[in-house]
Coordinates of C-alpha atoms and ligand atoms in Angstrom, one line a residue:
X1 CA -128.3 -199.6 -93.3
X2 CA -129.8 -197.5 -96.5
X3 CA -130.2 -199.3 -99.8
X4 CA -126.8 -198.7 -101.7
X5 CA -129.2 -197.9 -104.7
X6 CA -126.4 -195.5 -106.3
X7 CA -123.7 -198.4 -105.5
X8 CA -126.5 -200.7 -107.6
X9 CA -127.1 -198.9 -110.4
X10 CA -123.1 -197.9 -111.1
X11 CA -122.8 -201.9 -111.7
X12 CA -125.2 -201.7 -114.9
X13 CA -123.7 -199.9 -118.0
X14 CA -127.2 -199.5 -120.0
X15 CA -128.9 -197.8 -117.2
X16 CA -126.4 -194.4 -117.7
X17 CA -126.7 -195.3 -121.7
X18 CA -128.5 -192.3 -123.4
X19 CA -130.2 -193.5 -126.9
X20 CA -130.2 -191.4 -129.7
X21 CA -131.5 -188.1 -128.4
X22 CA -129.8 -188.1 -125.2
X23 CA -132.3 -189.6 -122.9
X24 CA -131.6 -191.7 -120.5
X25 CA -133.8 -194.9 -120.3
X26 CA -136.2 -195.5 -117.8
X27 CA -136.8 -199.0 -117.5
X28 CA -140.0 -200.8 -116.6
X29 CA -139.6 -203.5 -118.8
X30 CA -137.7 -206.0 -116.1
X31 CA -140.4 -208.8 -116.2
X32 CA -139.5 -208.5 -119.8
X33 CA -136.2 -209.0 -119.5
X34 CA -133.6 -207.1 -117.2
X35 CA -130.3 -205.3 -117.6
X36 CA -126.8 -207.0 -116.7
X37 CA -124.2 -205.7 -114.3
X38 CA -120.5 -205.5 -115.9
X39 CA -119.2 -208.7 -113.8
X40 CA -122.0 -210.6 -115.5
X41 CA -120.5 -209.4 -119.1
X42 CA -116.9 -209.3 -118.8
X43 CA -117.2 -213.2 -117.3
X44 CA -119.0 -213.8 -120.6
X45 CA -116.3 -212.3 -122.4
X46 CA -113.8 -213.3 -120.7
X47 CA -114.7 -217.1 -120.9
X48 CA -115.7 -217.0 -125.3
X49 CA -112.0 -214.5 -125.5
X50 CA -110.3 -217.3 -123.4
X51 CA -111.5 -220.4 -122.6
X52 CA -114.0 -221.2 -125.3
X53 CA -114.2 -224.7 -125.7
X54 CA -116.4 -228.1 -126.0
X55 CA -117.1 -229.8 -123.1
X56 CA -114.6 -232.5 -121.5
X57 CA -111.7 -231.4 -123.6
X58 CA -108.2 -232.5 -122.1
X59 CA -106.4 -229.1 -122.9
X60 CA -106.6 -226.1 -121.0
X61 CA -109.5 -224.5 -122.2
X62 CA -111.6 -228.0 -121.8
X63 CA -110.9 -228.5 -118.1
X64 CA -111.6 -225.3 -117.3
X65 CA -115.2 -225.7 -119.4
X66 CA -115.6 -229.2 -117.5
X67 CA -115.0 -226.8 -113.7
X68 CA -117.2 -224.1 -115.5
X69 CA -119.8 -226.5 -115.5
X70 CA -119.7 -227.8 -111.9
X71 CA -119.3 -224.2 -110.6
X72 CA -121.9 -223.3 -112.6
X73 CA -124.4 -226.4 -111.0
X74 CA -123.3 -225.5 -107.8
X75 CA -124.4 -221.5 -107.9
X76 CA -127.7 -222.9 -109.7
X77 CA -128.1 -225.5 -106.3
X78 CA -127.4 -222.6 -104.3
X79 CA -129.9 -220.2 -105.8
X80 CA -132.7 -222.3 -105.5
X81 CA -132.3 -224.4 -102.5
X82 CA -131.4 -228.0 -103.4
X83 CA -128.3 -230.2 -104.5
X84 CA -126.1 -229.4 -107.5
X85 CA -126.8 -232.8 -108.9
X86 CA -130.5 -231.3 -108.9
X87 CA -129.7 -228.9 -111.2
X88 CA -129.9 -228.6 -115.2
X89 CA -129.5 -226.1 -117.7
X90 CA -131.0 -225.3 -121.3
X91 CA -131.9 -222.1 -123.4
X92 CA -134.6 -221.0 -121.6
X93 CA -137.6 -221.8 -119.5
X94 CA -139.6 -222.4 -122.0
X95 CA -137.8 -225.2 -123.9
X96 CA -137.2 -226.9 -120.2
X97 CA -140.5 -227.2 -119.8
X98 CA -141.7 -228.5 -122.7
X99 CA -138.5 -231.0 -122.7
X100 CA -139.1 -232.1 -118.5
X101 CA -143.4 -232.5 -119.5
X102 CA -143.2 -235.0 -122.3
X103 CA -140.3 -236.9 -120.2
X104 CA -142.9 -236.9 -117.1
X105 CA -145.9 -237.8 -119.2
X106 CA -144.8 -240.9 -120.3
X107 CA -145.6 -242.1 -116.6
X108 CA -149.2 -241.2 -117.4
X109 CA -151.9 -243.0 -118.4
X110 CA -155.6 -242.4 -119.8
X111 CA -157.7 -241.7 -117.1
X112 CA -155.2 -239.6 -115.4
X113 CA -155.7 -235.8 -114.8
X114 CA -153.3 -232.6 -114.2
X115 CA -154.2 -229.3 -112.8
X116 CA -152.6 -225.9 -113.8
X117 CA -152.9 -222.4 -112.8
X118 CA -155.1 -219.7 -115.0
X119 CA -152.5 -217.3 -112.6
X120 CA -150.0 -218.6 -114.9
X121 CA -147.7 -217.6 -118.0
X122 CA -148.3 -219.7 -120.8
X123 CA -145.0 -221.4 -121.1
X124 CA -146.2 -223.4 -117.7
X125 CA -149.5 -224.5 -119.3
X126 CA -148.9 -225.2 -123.3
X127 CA -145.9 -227.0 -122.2
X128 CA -147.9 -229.3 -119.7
X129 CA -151.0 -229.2 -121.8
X130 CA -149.7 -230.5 -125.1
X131 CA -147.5 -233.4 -123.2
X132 CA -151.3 -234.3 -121.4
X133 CA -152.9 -234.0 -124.7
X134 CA -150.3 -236.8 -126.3
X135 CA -151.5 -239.0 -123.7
X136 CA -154.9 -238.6 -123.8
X137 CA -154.7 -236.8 -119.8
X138 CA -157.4 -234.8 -118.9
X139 CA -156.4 -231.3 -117.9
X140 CA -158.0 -229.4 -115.6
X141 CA -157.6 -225.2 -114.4
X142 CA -157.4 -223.7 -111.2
X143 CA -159.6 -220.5 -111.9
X144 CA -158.3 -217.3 -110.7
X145 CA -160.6 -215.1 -108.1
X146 CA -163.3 -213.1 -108.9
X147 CA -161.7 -209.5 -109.5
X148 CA -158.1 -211.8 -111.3
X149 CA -156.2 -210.9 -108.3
X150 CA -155.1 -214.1 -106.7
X151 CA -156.0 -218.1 -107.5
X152 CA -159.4 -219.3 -105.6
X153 CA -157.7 -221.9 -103.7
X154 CA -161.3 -222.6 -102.6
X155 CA -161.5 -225.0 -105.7
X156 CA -158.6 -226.9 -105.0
X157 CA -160.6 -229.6 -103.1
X158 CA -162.8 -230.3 -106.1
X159 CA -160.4 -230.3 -108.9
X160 CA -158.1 -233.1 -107.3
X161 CA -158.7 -236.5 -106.9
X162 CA -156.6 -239.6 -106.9
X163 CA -156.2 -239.5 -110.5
X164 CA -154.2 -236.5 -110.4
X165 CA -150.6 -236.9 -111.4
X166 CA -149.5 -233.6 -111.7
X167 CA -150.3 -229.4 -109.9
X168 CA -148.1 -227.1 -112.3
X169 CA -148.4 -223.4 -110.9
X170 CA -146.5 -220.3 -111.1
X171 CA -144.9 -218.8 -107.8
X172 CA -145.8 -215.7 -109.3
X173 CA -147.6 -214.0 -111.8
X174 CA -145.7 -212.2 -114.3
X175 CA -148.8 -210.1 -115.1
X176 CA -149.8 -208.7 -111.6
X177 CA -147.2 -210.1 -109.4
X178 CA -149.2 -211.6 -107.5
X179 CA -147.5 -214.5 -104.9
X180 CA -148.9 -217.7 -105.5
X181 CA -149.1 -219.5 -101.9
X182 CA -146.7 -222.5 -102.4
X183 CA -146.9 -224.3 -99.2
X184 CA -150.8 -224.4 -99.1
X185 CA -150.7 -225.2 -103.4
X186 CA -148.0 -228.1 -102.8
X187 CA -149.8 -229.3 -99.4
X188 CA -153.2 -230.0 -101.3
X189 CA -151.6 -231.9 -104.6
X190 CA -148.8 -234.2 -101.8
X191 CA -152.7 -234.9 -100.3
X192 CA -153.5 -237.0 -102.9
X193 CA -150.1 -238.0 -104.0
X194 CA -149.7 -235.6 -107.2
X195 CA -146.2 -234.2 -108.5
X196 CA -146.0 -230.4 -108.5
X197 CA -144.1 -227.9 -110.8
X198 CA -143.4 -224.5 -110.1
X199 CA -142.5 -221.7 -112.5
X200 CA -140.4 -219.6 -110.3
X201 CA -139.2 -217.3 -113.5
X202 CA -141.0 -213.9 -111.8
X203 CA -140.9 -215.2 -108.5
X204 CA -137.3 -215.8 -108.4
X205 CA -136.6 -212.1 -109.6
X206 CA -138.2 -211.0 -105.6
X207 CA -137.8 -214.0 -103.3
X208 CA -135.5 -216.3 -102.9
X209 CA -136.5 -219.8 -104.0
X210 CA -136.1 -222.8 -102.0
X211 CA -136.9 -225.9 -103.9
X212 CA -136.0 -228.2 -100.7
X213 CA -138.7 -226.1 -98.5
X214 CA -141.3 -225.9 -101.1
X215 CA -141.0 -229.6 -101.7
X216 CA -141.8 -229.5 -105.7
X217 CA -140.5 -231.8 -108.2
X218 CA -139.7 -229.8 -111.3
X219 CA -139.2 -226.1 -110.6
X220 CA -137.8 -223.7 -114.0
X221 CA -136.4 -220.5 -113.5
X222 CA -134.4 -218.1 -116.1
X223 CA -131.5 -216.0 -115.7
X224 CA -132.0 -213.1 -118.0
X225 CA -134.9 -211.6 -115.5
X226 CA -132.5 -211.1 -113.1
X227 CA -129.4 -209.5 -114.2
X228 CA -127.7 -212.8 -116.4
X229 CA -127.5 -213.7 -119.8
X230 CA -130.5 -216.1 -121.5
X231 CA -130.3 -219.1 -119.9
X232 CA -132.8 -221.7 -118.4
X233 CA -132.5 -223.8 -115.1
X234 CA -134.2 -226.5 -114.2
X235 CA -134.7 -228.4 -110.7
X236 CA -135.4 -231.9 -110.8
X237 CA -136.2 -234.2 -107.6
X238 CA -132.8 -236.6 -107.9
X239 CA -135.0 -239.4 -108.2
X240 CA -136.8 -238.1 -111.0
X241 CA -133.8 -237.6 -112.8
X242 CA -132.6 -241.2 -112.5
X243 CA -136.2 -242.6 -113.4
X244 CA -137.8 -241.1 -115.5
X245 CA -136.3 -241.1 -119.7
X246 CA -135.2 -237.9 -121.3
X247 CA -135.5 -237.2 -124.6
X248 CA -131.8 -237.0 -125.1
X249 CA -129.4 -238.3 -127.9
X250 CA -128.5 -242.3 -127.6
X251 CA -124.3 -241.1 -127.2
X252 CA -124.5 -238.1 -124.6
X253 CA -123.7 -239.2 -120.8
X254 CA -126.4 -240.9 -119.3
X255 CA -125.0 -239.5 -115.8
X256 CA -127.2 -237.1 -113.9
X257 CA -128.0 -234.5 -114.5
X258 CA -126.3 -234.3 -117.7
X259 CA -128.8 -236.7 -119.3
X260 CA -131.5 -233.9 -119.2
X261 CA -129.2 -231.4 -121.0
X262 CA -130.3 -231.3 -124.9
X263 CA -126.8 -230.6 -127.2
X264 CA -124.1 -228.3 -126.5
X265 CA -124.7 -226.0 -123.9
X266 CA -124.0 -222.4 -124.0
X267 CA -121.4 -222.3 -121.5
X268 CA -120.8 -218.2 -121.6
X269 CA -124.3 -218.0 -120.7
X270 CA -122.9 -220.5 -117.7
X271 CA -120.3 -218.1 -117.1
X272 CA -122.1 -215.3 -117.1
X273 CA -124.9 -216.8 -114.4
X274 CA -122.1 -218.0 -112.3
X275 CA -121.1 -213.6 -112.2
X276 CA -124.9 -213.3 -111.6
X277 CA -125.3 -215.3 -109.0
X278 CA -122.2 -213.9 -106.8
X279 CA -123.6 -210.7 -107.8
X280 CA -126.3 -211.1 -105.8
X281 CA -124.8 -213.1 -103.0
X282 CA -122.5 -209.7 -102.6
X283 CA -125.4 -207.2 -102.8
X284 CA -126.0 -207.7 -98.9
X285 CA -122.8 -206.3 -98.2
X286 CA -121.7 -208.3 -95.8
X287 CA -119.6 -211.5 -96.9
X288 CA -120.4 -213.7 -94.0
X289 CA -121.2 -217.1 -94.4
X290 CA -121.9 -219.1 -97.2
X291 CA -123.4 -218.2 -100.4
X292 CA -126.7 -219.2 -99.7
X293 CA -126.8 -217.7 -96.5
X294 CA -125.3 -214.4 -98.4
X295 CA -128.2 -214.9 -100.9
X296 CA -131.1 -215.0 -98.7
X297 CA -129.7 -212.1 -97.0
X298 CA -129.5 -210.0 -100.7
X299 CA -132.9 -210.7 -101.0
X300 CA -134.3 -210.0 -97.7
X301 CA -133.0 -206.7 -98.5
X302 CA -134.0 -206.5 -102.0
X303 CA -137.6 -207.1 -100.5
X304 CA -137.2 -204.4 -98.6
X305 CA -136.5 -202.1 -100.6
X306 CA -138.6 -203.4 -103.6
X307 CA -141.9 -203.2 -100.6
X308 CA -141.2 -199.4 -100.8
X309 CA -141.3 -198.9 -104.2
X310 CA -144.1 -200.7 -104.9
X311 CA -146.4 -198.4 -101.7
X312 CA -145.1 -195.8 -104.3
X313 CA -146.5 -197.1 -107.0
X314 CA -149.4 -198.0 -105.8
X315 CA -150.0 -194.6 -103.4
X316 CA -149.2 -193.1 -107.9
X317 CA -152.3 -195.3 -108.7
X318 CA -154.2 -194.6 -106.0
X319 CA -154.6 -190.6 -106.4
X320 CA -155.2 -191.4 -110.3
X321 CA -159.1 -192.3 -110.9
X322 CA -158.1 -193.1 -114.2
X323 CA -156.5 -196.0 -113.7
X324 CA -157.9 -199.3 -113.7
X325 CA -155.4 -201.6 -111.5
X326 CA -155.7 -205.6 -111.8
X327 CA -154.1 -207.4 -109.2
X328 CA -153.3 -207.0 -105.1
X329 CA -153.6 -203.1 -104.0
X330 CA -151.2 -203.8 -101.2
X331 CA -147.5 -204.2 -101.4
X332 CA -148.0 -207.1 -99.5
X333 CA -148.2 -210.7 -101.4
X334 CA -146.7 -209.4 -104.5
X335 CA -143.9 -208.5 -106.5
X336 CA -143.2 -205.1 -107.6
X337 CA -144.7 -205.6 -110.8
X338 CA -147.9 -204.1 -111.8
X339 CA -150.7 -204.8 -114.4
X340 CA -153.3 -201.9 -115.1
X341 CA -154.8 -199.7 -117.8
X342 CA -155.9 -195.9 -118.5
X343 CA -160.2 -195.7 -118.8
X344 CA -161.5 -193.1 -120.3
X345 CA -164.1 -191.0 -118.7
X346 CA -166.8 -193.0 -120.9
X347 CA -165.7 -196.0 -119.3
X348 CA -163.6 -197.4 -122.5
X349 CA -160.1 -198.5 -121.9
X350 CA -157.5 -196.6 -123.9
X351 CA -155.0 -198.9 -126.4
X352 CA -152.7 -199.6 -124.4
X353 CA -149.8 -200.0 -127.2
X354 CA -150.8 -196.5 -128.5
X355 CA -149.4 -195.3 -124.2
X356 CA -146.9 -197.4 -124.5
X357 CA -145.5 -196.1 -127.4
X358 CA -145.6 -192.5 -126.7
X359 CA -143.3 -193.3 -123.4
X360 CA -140.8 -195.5 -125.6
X361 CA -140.7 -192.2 -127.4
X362 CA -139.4 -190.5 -124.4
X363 CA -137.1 -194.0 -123.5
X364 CA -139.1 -195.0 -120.9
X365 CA -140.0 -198.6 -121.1
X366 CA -143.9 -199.7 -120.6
X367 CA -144.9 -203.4 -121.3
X368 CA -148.3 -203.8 -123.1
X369 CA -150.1 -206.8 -124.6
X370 CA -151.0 -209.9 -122.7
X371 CA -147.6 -211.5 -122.0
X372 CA -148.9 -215.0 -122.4
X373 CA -150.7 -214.3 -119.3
X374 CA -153.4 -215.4 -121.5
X375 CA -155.8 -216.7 -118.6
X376 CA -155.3 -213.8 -116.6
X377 CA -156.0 -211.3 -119.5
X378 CA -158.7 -213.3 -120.9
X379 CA -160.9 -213.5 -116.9
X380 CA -160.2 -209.7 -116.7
X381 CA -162.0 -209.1 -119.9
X382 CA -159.3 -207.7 -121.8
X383 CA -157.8 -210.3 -123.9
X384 CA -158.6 -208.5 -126.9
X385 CA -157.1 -204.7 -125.7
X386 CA -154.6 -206.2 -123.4
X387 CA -153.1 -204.1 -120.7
X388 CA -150.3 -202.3 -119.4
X389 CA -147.1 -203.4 -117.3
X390 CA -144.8 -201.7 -115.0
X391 CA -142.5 -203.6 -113.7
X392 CA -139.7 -202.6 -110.8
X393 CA -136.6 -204.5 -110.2
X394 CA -134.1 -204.0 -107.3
X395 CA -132.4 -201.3 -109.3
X396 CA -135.5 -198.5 -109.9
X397 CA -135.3 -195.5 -108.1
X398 CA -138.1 -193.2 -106.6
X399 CA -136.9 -190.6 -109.0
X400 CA -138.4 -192.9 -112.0
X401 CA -141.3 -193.9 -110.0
X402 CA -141.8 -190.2 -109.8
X403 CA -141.0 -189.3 -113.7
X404 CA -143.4 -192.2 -114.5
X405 CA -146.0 -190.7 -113.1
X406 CA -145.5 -187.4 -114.2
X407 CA -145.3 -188.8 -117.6
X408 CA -148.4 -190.7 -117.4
X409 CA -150.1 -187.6 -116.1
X410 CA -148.8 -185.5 -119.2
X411 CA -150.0 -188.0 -121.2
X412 CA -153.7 -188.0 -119.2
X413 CA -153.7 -184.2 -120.1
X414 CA -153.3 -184.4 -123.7
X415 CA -154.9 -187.6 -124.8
X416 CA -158.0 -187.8 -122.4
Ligands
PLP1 C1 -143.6 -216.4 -115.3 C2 -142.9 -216.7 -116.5 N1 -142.8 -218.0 -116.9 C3 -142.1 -218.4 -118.0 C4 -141.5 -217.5 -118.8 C5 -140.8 -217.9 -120.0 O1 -139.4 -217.9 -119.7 P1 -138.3 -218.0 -120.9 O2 -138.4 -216.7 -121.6 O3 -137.0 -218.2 -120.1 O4 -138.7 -219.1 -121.7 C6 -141.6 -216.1 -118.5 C7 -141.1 -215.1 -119.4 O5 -141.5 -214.0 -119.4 C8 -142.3 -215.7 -117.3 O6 -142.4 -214.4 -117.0

């Protein structure tokens, strides 16, 4: 069966909303941040208009909050692959992080060492690195290969020991997309008995995560990058959620996993992932089975579909000479998501804010900066420029591939 992309796209409003001057925007920006079908934002609605209240309230309003919130669990458990006791929530990734990595590093003593990934946004390593720091841990970086495409898993051996407590990485890069290899990252921290955590935020936008298969301990992932409202998600091992001590207020529940839940919870954002997740569960078309089943199904043929887009893209690049592409030149092993920038014919690289800026005239959204990717922008020698970003989601067409690039080549011819 084709890709329903026209059935897609009629389920987000801001993709047919002009700005301004009548243009239509063309969105890149996904990695950033991604649009929101209309399911995702009347269930927001429709919970604050209705059922707004605080959690385990006796009236109406507060047992349906109290069924919000299990129903809510239970699409996070069956998003990423584990139990709904697993399963936390907080305002983003970011704040999970740095609230799971001072709760873990209590267990950790001087002497002790963690690894984390130079692949990685910075949430996953100032997070980890300050709650190391407190505890006088050592912390040690997985360098990236030589040309910044992929990790060199080839110093894996020598950067853990038996001291290690801890291998944070990212599934994927947010920067060039490319697909960390879990199973062979997680096999070589279990070999000498180290936790792992896995940023799935990126990752999670392309593949399905499965937090049972990849056998991690903490993995964080973050609704608004895939069509739902700005909320964060955490997966804990169960036993890690009974053992170790949040940082939590003496009153709230000490029941798991509502320990690890910091204050009141935005529970329209719940709603509104609860719409997301069926969302995707239904993009596959076919309503067979159970929602995870439905999921992995959505994704497969999101994959698909996203595998194309990105040969496009990178068959664009390809037959331009002027751009310098970081990352995997294969649609293979990465997201659609693309890190590059314009050289000059002297060999300088043009600002890439100043390209950026001229398409956000024209509505089209570019990414440029570093995007906290700051190891990845620093070992490609441009932490001081920074670089461009284009980044697809399941919902970009071939006709915007296409305008891209005619922009871009517009822009070539009277700039350059
Ligand atoms: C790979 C990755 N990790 C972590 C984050 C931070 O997520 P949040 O904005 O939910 O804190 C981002 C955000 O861009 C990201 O792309």
């Amino acid at each position: 069966m084709d890709y329903p992309i026209d059935a897609v796209r009629r389920r987000f409003p801001a993709l047919h909303h002009a700005d301004g001057k009548g243009q239509l925007p063309v969105l890149f920006d996904g990695p950033g941040g991604s649009q929101v079908p209309q399911s995702v934002l009347d269930a927001m609605v429709g919970y604050l208009g209705r059922y707004n209240s605080n959690f385990g309230g006796f009236a109406d309003a507060g047992v349906r909050t109290g069924r919000l919130v299990s129903d809510a669990r239970q699409a996070a458990a069956d998003w990423l692959g584990c139990a709904a006791d697993e399963v936390f929530f907080g305002l983003n990734a970011t704040s999970l992080m740095f609230n799971v990595s001072r709760a873990v590093a209590q267990t950790w003593r001087a002497g002790d060492n963690i690894v984390l990934s130079s692949l990685d946004h910075f949430s996953h390593v100032s997070s980890w690195q300050r709650a190391a720091e407190e505890r006088g841990v050592a912390v040690r970086m997985l360098p990236l290969n030589a040309d910044g495409s992929d990790l060199d898993y080839s110093a894996l051996p020598d950067l853990l020991d038996g001291n290690t407590r801890l291998l944070a990485f990212a599934a994927a890069s947010n920067v060039s997309g490319t697909v960390a290899d879990t199973a062979r990252l997680v096999a070589a921290a279990r070999s000498v008995g180290a936790w792992v955590s896995v940023d799935a935020v990126h990752a999670a936008v392309h593949g399905l995560p499965d937090a049972a298969a990849w056998d991690c301990d903490f993995l964080f992932a973050s609704a608004y990058k895939l069509g739902g409202p700005h909320l964060g998600i955490c997966f804990g091992k169960r036993a890690h959620l009974h053992a170790l001590r949040p940082y939590k207020v003496a009153p709230a529940s000490e029941a798991v996993p509502n320990r690890w839940e910091q204050g009141t919870q935005s529970f329209e954002a719940q709603a509104g992932f609860i719409a997301m997740i069926d969302y995707w569960a239904a993009l596959a078309e076919d309503g067979a089975g159970d929602r995870r089943s439905r999921l992995r199904r959505s994704y497969a043929q999101v994959r698909r579909y996203e595998q194309g887009i990105s040969r496009a893209v990178l068959d664009g690049f390809r037959q331009r000479p002027f751009v310098r592409l970081y990352g995997l030149d294969s649609e293979h092993g990465r997201t659609p998501t693309f890190a590059f920038n314009i050289v000059r014919p002297n060999g300088g690289i043009v600002c890439p804010q100043q390209i950026a800026a001229w398409f956000g005239e024209r509505n089209v959204a570019v990414g440029s900066g570093n995007f906290y990717a700051w190891d990845v922008v620093s070992h490609l020698g441009v932490a001081e420029t920074g670089l461009l970003r284009i980044g697809c989601m399941h919902y970009t067409t071939h006709d915007e591939i296409a305008c891209f690039f005619a922009l871009l080549d517009e822009w070539v011819q009277t700039h350059l």
